[in-house]
Amino acid sequence: MALLLGVDTGGTYTDAVLIRDETEVIATAKSLTTRHDLAIGIGGAVEAVLAQSGADVSEIGLASLSTTLATNALVEGQGGRVGLVYVGFKERDLEAHGLREALSGDPALLLSGGHSHAGGETAPLDLDGLARWLAQDQGISAFAVAAQFATRNPAHELAVAEMIHDVTGRPVSCSHHLSARLNGPKRALTAVLNARLIGMIARLIDRAEGKLRELGVTAPLMVVRGDGALISADQARARPIETILSGPAASIVGARWMTGAEFALVSDIGGTTTDVAVLREGRPAIDPAGARVGPWRTMVEAVAMRTTGLGGDSEVHVEDEGLKGGLTLGPRRVVPVSLIAAEAPGVVHAALEEQVRSAAPGEYDARFLRAVPGMEADGLQDREAALLARIGDSVHPVGRVLRTRMEAQALRRLVARGLVQVAGLTPSDASHVLGQLDSWDSEAARMALELTGRKRTGAGNMLCPDPVQLARLIVDQLTHQTSLALLESAFDEDPHDFKEPAVNLARHVLTQRGLDGHRGLVRLSAGLDVPVVGLGASARTYYPAVGARLGCEMVLPEYAGVANAIGAVVGRVTIRRSGTITVPGEGRYRAHLETGPEDFTTVDTAIETLLSHLRKEARSEAVAAGAEDIQIKDHRDIRKAQAEGREVFLEAEITVEASGRPRIAE
């Protein structure tokens, strides 16, 4: 049997695993993720796993990639500059579902056009206005197109996409290609986020394929989708938004494969996020409302999962307001000080030592920055471009680069674009000082803790002068916030309706006192009543304390640190396509197809026509994704009503699913 190679590119580490006969892990390896050139980290992990296994590279019949890159980019607000063409909508529609916030100042064109609920044209498409807008140089890396009722008739979206491609040659993301459901503003949001990710994911896939070829791996590359299914690399390039939650979805598939768990919470801690999902009957649920990542609720099918900006590399914040003070973690990821010190020891140690010698703490103590080479820097303002040029190719203390408050704002925008990385204190640094990790520079971590501990709370007291004690406080805070994330997911998925939002229930005084085992006139107890499968490289470091806090069994599989890479190669190819039948008038049944609406005189004919189109499209996409032994099944949601003693057809939504094993090269 051929070997299967799984690779996961995370925010901090890139993992690789080799599996034989789809049943046995024969080798695993890790390498630091290199954001400026992801192929370096991928190559390091693959080379290490091949060396460890002694396997012949020609035996690899399938390579598959899962990644948290898209998820992390959306959580951290990164990605390319996008242009939105919004057809048939009003200015106020930009406020719906956070669309204007998602654009974050990127250009948008409100264009005349669009269709009705029945698929008829409501206004002519203003292609002249589009041509004038495209003639402007706005530094756009990819375009998003969303037209009113495009899922009922995509003609205007397709026409706009064709002109954009002809004029600019840039990638175009059409909303009806990402979801067959109604809700134009939400589809537009999904298209904007997809367009923002196109360049980033394309670079990852291109470099991954190139590096694998360099190493002699000729097997086709698959990519994990957000629902845990596999798609081809070309499909992922076209629809990168479908890879959000790809890494977490792969980890759930891997958790099931490693543990055989039927009913459990799965919690995967990475460098940037903690992802929690529920396994029921061994399967994760698909989120019916669409994947949520950070503040965005998309229309992408993905595993029902709660993603929190909390990980080993989460930024440590000192609460300097109020009399008590304290710490919080995340949601932004920063480069750990111990890691950047290992990469640039001279600069980092000299700066930290100078800051320690200073009598008063500085605003930017223990914080560094560096530019990320190879990233597109189109559309920068003058101040941003000047600041990026000043940073150059070196690591700098933040305080030596920023000269004004305006430059601090420019730095935030450069970080959001993914052009600059900031380094600061993280739980990973705390773990180095506590002896739980020894991967990087522990002395630099100790100095960063000392500098942070000198900061003052609102009462004027030092936060914590002892670096070791502060390190324990940081790890305790990680335990607390992880426990909250698990409780929120449990309350959200519990069949009982508690009449309060899960976020409030997890933090409620009764819940927290119950976890403490309060005893008085009232006896309180609380906890989780299902096991938790802990995944991630740092799960063994942090999760035993989480299990103790929540009073539950904490399952830590042998290969918990590479669950994403395992899940990447034990999944299946699954393609779903949906369409709708409506009734535009008495005795007319309209099938809404990719080629436009078609009317029929009987509902059965309309349904069979739509089914035929969807089956053909789903099978074709599954074959393109690399599936074999394809099985097709369909689901029909037919809505009827009683009127004057007879049954009346209202609408039908048809979903076709094509599923098969990924083709393994001989």
PDB file of C-alpha atoms in Angstrom, residues 335-540:
ATOM      1  CA  VAL A 335       5.854  36.324  17.726  1.00  0.00           C
ATOM      2  CA  PRO A 336       7.106  35.128  21.133  1.00  0.00           C
ATOM      3  CA  VAL A 337      10.072  37.126  22.435  1.00  0.00           C
ATOM      4  CA  SER A 338      11.933  33.859  23.040  1.00  0.00           C
ATOM      5  CA  LEU A 339      11.501  32.950  19.359  1.00  0.00           C
ATOM      6  CA  ILE A 340      12.545  36.274  17.858  1.00  0.00           C
ATOM      7  CA  ALA A 341      15.532  36.280  20.240  1.00  0.00           C
ATOM      8  CA  ALA A 342      16.573  32.881  18.885  1.00  0.00           C
ATOM      9  CA  GLU A 343      16.457  34.335  15.368  1.00  0.00           C
ATOM     10  CA  ALA A 344      18.140  37.701  16.130  1.00  0.00           C
ATOM     11  CA  PRO A 345      19.916  37.217  19.476  1.00  0.00           C
ATOM     12  CA  GLY A 346      22.219  40.220  19.288  1.00  0.00           C
ATOM     13  CA  VAL A 347      19.545  42.831  18.620  1.00  0.00           C
ATOM     14  CA  VAL A 348      16.974  41.384  21.006  1.00  0.00           C
ATOM     15  CA  HIS A 349      19.279  40.754  23.985  1.00  0.00           C
ATOM     16  CA  ALA A 350      20.931  44.167  23.690  1.00  0.00           C
ATOM     17  CA  ALA A 351      17.544  45.922  23.638  1.00  0.00           C
ATOM     18  CA  LEU A 352      16.116  43.874  26.522  1.00  0.00           C
ATOM     19  CA  GLU A 353      19.193  44.446  28.678  1.00  0.00           C
ATOM     20  CA  GLU A 354      19.040  48.201  28.023  1.00  0.00           C
ATOM     21  CA  GLN A 355      15.347  48.274  28.926  1.00  0.00           C
ATOM     22  CA  VAL A 356      15.959  46.292  32.144  1.00  0.00           C
ATOM     23  CA  ARG A 357      18.649  48.804  33.188  1.00  0.00           C
ATOM     24  CA  SER A 358      16.218  51.703  32.735  1.00  0.00           C
ATOM     25  CA  ALA A 359      14.750  52.984  35.992  1.00  0.00           C
ATOM     26  CA  ALA A 360      11.207  53.380  34.576  1.00  0.00           C
ATOM     27  CA  PRO A 361       9.203  50.989  32.408  1.00  0.00           C
ATOM     28  CA  GLY A 362       8.704  52.056  28.789  1.00  0.00           C
ATOM     29  CA  GLU A 363       5.558  51.842  26.674  1.00  0.00           C
ATOM     30  CA  TYR A 364       7.210  49.521  24.169  1.00  0.00           C
ATOM     31  CA  ASP A 365       9.363  47.403  26.489  1.00  0.00           C
ATOM     32  CA  ALA A 366       9.851  43.796  25.339  1.00  0.00           C
ATOM     33  CA  ARG A 367       8.266  44.501  21.967  1.00  0.00           C
ATOM     34  CA  PHE A 368       9.965  44.077  18.610  1.00  0.00           C
ATOM     35  CA  LEU A 369       8.983  44.139  14.962  1.00  0.00           C
ATOM     36  CA  ARG A 370      10.156  42.909  11.592  1.00  0.00           C
ATOM     37  CA  ALA A 371       8.895  43.138   8.010  1.00  0.00           C
ATOM     38  CA  VAL A 372       7.552  40.053   6.258  1.00  0.00           C
ATOM     39  CA  PRO A 373       9.353  39.779   2.889  1.00  0.00           C
ATOM     40  CA  GLY A 374       7.617  38.738  -0.306  1.00  0.00           C
ATOM     41  CA  MET A 375       4.196  40.196   0.588  1.00  0.00           C
ATOM     42  CA  GLU A 376       2.183  42.419  -1.788  1.00  0.00           C
ATOM     43  CA  ALA A 377       2.405  46.028  -0.584  1.00  0.00           C
ATOM     44  CA  ASP A 378      -0.042  47.663  -3.018  1.00  0.00           C
ATOM     45  CA  GLY A 379      -2.238  50.563  -1.944  1.00  0.00           C
ATOM     46  CA  LEU A 380      -0.114  51.795   0.989  1.00  0.00           C
ATOM     47  CA  GLN A 381      -0.409  55.361   2.221  1.00  0.00           C
ATOM     48  CA  ASP A 382       2.774  57.448   2.216  1.00  0.00           C
ATOM     49  CA  ARG A 383       3.288  57.155   5.974  1.00  0.00           C
ATOM     50  CA  GLU A 384       2.828  53.371   5.848  1.00  0.00           C
ATOM     51  CA  ALA A 385       5.242  52.993   2.920  1.00  0.00           C
ATOM     52  CA  ALA A 386       7.878  55.143   4.677  1.00  0.00           C
ATOM     53  CA  LEU A 387       7.539  53.146   7.895  1.00  0.00           C
ATOM     54  CA  LEU A 388       7.834  49.845   6.020  1.00  0.00           C
ATOM     55  CA  ALA A 389      10.963  51.093   4.263  1.00  0.00           C
ATOM     56  CA  ARG A 390      12.465  52.184   7.610  1.00  0.00           C
ATOM     57  CA  ILE A 391      11.908  48.718   9.075  1.00  0.00           C
ATOM     58  CA  GLY A 392      13.670  47.086   6.115  1.00  0.00           C
ATOM     59  CA  ASP A 393      14.908  43.523   6.539  1.00  0.00           C
ATOM     60  CA  SER A 394      15.985  43.708  10.195  1.00  0.00           C
ATOM     61  CA  VAL A 395      14.493  43.092  13.638  1.00  0.00           C
ATOM     62  CA  HIS A 396      13.992  46.324  15.622  1.00  0.00           C
ATOM     63  CA  PRO A 397      12.755  47.304  19.092  1.00  0.00           C
ATOM     64  CA  VAL A 398       9.386  48.985  18.499  1.00  0.00           C
ATOM     65  CA  GLY A 399      10.380  52.087  20.461  1.00  0.00           C
ATOM     66  CA  ARG A 400      13.281  52.811  18.096  1.00  0.00           C
ATOM     67  CA  VAL A 401      11.108  52.708  14.991  1.00  0.00           C
ATOM     68  CA  LEU A 402       7.993  54.638  16.017  1.00  0.00           C
ATOM     69  CA  ARG A 403       8.506  58.392  16.253  1.00  0.00           C
ATOM     70  CA  THR A 404       4.908  59.665  16.472  1.00  0.00           C
ATOM     71  CA  ARG A 405       1.444  58.490  17.450  1.00  0.00           C
ATOM     72  CA  MET A 406       0.458  58.683  13.782  1.00  0.00           C
ATOM     73  CA  GLU A 407       3.158  56.139  12.988  1.00  0.00           C
ATOM     74  CA  ALA A 408       1.700  53.819  15.640  1.00  0.00           C
ATOM     75  CA  GLN A 409      -1.564  53.850  13.657  1.00  0.00           C
ATOM     76  CA  ALA A 410       0.362  53.194  10.443  1.00  0.00           C
ATOM     77  CA  LEU A 411       2.062  50.228  12.123  1.00  0.00           C
ATOM     78  CA  ARG A 412      -1.306  48.745  13.087  1.00  0.00           C
ATOM     79  CA  ARG A 413      -2.401  48.932   9.444  1.00  0.00           C
ATOM     80  CA  LEU A 414       0.822  47.264   8.256  1.00  0.00           C
ATOM     81  CA  VAL A 415       0.303  44.461  10.780  1.00  0.00           C
ATOM     82  CA  ALA A 416      -3.308  44.050   9.629  1.00  0.00           C
ATOM     83  CA  ARG A 417      -2.092  43.701   6.028  1.00  0.00           C
ATOM     84  CA  GLY A 418       0.358  40.993   7.099  1.00  0.00           C
ATOM     85  CA  LEU A 419       3.329  43.122   6.013  1.00  0.00           C
ATOM     86  CA  VAL A 420       4.858  43.459   9.490  1.00  0.00           C
ATOM     87  CA  GLN A 421       5.039  41.066  12.440  1.00  0.00           C
ATOM     88  CA  VAL A 422       5.170  42.244  16.049  1.00  0.00           C
ATOM     89  CA  ALA A 423       6.901  40.254  18.777  1.00  0.00           C
ATOM     90  CA  GLY A 424       5.833  40.425  22.407  1.00  0.00           C
ATOM     91  CA  LEU A 425       5.250  38.452  25.584  1.00  0.00           C
ATOM     92  CA  THR A 426       3.195  35.240  25.186  1.00  0.00           C
ATOM     93  CA  PRO A 427       2.269  32.079  27.143  1.00  0.00           C
ATOM     94  CA  SER A 428       5.035  30.329  25.169  1.00  0.00           C
ATOM     95  CA  ASP A 429       7.550  32.671  26.814  1.00  0.00           C
ATOM     96  CA  ALA A 430       6.035  31.947  30.230  1.00  0.00           C
ATOM     97  CA  SER A 431       6.378  28.207  29.594  1.00  0.00           C
ATOM     98  CA  HIS A 432      10.059  28.638  28.749  1.00  0.00           C
ATOM     99  CA  VAL A 433      10.688  30.354  32.083  1.00  0.00           C
ATOM    100  CA  LEU A 434       8.748  27.628  33.940  1.00  0.00           C
ATOM    101  CA  GLY A 435      10.810  24.903  32.261  1.00  0.00           C
ATOM    102  CA  GLN A 436       7.817  23.485  30.367  1.00  0.00           C
ATOM    103  CA  LEU A 437       9.368  24.382  26.991  1.00  0.00           C
ATOM    104  CA  ASP A 438      12.982  24.688  25.899  1.00  0.00           C
ATOM    105  CA  SER A 439      12.688  25.279  22.143  1.00  0.00           C
ATOM    106  CA  TRP A 440      13.927  28.890  22.019  1.00  0.00           C
ATOM    107  CA  ASP A 441      15.645  31.544  24.178  1.00  0.00           C
ATOM    108  CA  SER A 442      14.582  31.204  27.828  1.00  0.00           C
ATOM    109  CA  GLU A 443      16.757  34.090  29.068  1.00  0.00           C
ATOM    110  CA  ALA A 444      15.116  36.523  26.637  1.00  0.00           C
ATOM    111  CA  ALA A 445      11.722  35.281  27.867  1.00  0.00           C
ATOM    112  CA  ARG A 446      12.791  35.877  31.485  1.00  0.00           C
ATOM    113  CA  MET A 447      13.808  39.479  30.728  1.00  0.00           C
ATOM    114  CA  ALA A 448      10.519  40.084  28.872  1.00  0.00           C
ATOM    115  CA  LEU A 449       8.622  38.833  31.932  1.00  0.00           C
ATOM    116  CA  GLU A 450      10.672  41.055  34.225  1.00  0.00           C
ATOM    117  CA  LEU A 451       9.953  44.113  32.081  1.00  0.00           C
ATOM    118  CA  THR A 452       6.223  43.347  31.865  1.00  0.00           C
ATOM    119  CA  GLY A 453       6.025  42.700  35.605  1.00  0.00           C
ATOM    120  CA  ARG A 454       7.318  46.236  36.294  1.00  0.00           C
ATOM    121  CA  LYS A 455       4.255  47.808  34.673  1.00  0.00           C
ATOM    122  CA  ARG A 456       1.834  49.536  37.033  1.00  0.00           C
ATOM    123  CA  THR A 457      -1.793  48.714  37.684  1.00  0.00           C
ATOM    124  CA  GLY A 458      -4.458  51.381  38.127  1.00  0.00           C
ATOM    125  CA  ALA A 459      -3.676  51.413  41.870  1.00  0.00           C
ATOM    126  CA  GLY A 460      -0.049  52.337  41.138  1.00  0.00           C
ATOM    127  CA  ASN A 461       1.371  48.975  42.224  1.00  0.00           C
ATOM    128  CA  MET A 462       3.794  46.878  40.194  1.00  0.00           C
ATOM    129  CA  LEU A 463       1.994  44.054  38.418  1.00  0.00           C
ATOM    130  CA  CYS A 464       4.367  41.293  39.548  1.00  0.00           C
ATOM    131  CA  PRO A 465       8.094  41.821  40.198  1.00  0.00           C
ATOM    132  CA  ASP A 466       8.913  38.073  40.164  1.00  0.00           C
ATOM    133  CA  PRO A 467       9.261  36.738  36.566  1.00  0.00           C
ATOM    134  CA  VAL A 468       8.542  33.139  37.629  1.00  0.00           C
ATOM    135  CA  GLN A 469       5.400  34.146  39.507  1.00  0.00           C
ATOM    136  CA  LEU A 470       4.237  36.238  36.533  1.00  0.00           C
ATOM    137  CA  ALA A 471       4.838  33.241  34.251  1.00  0.00           C
ATOM    138  CA  ARG A 472       2.544  31.149  36.480  1.00  0.00           C
ATOM    139  CA  LEU A 473      -0.110  33.891  36.367  1.00  0.00           C
ATOM    140  CA  ILE A 474       0.013  33.865  32.558  1.00  0.00           C
ATOM    141  CA  VAL A 475      -0.351  30.070  32.349  1.00  0.00           C
ATOM    142  CA  ASP A 476      -3.194  30.229  34.905  1.00  0.00           C
ATOM    143  CA  GLN A 477      -4.906  32.840  32.741  1.00  0.00           C
ATOM    144  CA  LEU A 478      -4.569  30.529  29.733  1.00  0.00           C
ATOM    145  CA  THR A 479      -6.204  27.756  31.768  1.00  0.00           C
ATOM    146  CA  HIS A 480      -9.041  30.099  32.756  1.00  0.00           C
ATOM    147  CA  GLN A 481      -9.714  31.382  29.225  1.00  0.00           C
ATOM    148  CA  THR A 482      -9.513  27.861  27.762  1.00  0.00           C
ATOM    149  CA  SER A 483     -12.026  26.668  30.350  1.00  0.00           C
ATOM    150  CA  LEU A 484     -14.353  29.505  29.352  1.00  0.00           C
ATOM    151  CA  ALA A 485     -14.059  28.542  25.665  1.00  0.00           C
ATOM    152  CA  LEU A 486     -14.979  24.932  26.465  1.00  0.00           C
ATOM    153  CA  LEU A 487     -17.869  25.956  28.710  1.00  0.00           C
ATOM    154  CA  GLU A 488     -19.242  28.326  26.066  1.00  0.00           C
ATOM    155  CA  SER A 489     -19.229  25.518  23.496  1.00  0.00           C
ATOM    156  CA  ALA A 490     -20.823  23.087  25.940  1.00  0.00           C
ATOM    157  CA  PHE A 491     -23.623  25.496  26.878  1.00  0.00           C
ATOM    158  CA  ASP A 492     -24.155  26.338  23.211  1.00  0.00           C
ATOM    159  CA  GLU A 493     -24.445  22.667  22.175  1.00  0.00           C
ATOM    160  CA  ASP A 494     -26.327  21.403  25.236  1.00  0.00           C
ATOM    161  CA  PRO A 495     -29.865  20.282  24.271  1.00  0.00           C
ATOM    162  CA  HIS A 496     -31.353  22.219  27.221  1.00  0.00           C
ATOM    163  CA  ASP A 497     -32.237  25.845  26.559  1.00  0.00           C
ATOM    164  CA  PHE A 498     -30.816  27.878  29.447  1.00  0.00           C
ATOM    165  CA  LYS A 499     -32.431  31.121  28.171  1.00  0.00           C
ATOM    166  CA  GLU A 500     -29.121  32.989  28.311  1.00  0.00           C
ATOM    167  CA  PRO A 501     -26.249  33.419  25.825  1.00  0.00           C
ATOM    168  CA  ALA A 502     -23.519  30.802  26.247  1.00  0.00           C
ATOM    169  CA  VAL A 503     -20.892  33.495  26.798  1.00  0.00           C
ATOM    170  CA  ASN A 504     -22.847  34.765  29.839  1.00  0.00           C
ATOM    171  CA  LEU A 505     -23.538  31.307  31.231  1.00  0.00           C
ATOM    172  CA  ALA A 506     -19.861  30.327  31.131  1.00  0.00           C
ATOM    173  CA  ARG A 507     -18.903  33.423  33.139  1.00  0.00           C
ATOM    174  CA  HIS A 508     -21.894  33.384  35.480  1.00  0.00           C
ATOM    175  CA  VAL A 509     -20.986  33.525  39.169  1.00  0.00           C
ATOM    176  CA  LEU A 510     -22.879  30.288  39.837  1.00  0.00           C
ATOM    177  CA  THR A 511     -20.931  28.461  37.118  1.00  0.00           C
ATOM    178  CA  GLN A 512     -17.585  29.749  38.357  1.00  0.00           C
ATOM    179  CA  ARG A 513     -18.391  29.070  42.041  1.00  0.00           C
ATOM    180  CA  GLY A 514     -19.612  25.635  41.016  1.00  0.00           C
ATOM    181  CA  LEU A 515     -16.243  24.924  39.411  1.00  0.00           C
ATOM    182  CA  ASP A 516     -14.639  26.000  42.697  1.00  0.00           C
ATOM    183  CA  GLY A 517     -16.863  23.485  44.554  1.00  0.00           C
ATOM    184  CA  HIS A 518     -18.492  26.135  46.743  1.00  0.00           C
ATOM    185  CA  ARG A 519     -19.736  24.894  50.112  1.00  0.00           C
ATOM    186  CA  GLY A 520     -21.838  26.989  52.456  1.00  0.00           C
ATOM    187  CA  LEU A 521     -25.548  27.139  53.064  1.00  0.00           C
ATOM    188  CA  VAL A 522     -25.676  26.330  49.351  1.00  0.00           C
ATOM    189  CA  ARG A 523     -23.613  23.556  47.780  1.00  0.00           C
ATOM    190  CA  LEU A 524     -22.602  24.232  44.185  1.00  0.00           C
ATOM    191  CA  SER A 525     -20.845  22.033  41.659  1.00  0.00           C
ATOM    192  CA  ALA A 526     -20.287  22.451  37.935  1.00  0.00           C
ATOM    193  CA  GLY A 527     -18.179  20.867  35.235  1.00  0.00           C
ATOM    194  CA  LEU A 528     -18.267  19.080  31.911  1.00  0.00           C
ATOM    195  CA  ASP A 529     -20.045  15.732  31.704  1.00  0.00           C
ATOM    196  CA  VAL A 530     -18.226  14.489  28.584  1.00  0.00           C
ATOM    197  CA  PRO A 531     -14.541  13.808  27.903  1.00  0.00           C
ATOM    198  CA  VAL A 532     -12.394  16.454  26.230  1.00  0.00           C
ATOM    199  CA  VAL A 533      -9.941  15.377  23.542  1.00  0.00           C
ATOM    200  CA  GLY A 534      -7.035  17.807  23.804  1.00  0.00           C
ATOM    201  CA  LEU A 535      -5.086  18.474  20.605  1.00  0.00           C
ATOM    202  CA  GLY A 536      -2.182  20.690  19.623  1.00  0.00           C
ATOM    203  CA  ALA A 537       1.541  20.767  20.251  1.00  0.00           C
ATOM    204  CA  SER A 538       1.094  22.452  23.640  1.00  0.00           C
ATOM    205  CA  ALA A 539      -1.926  20.402  24.783  1.00  0.00           C
ATOM    206  CA  ARG A 540       0.187  18.248  27.105  1.00  0.00           C
TER     207      ARG A 540
END
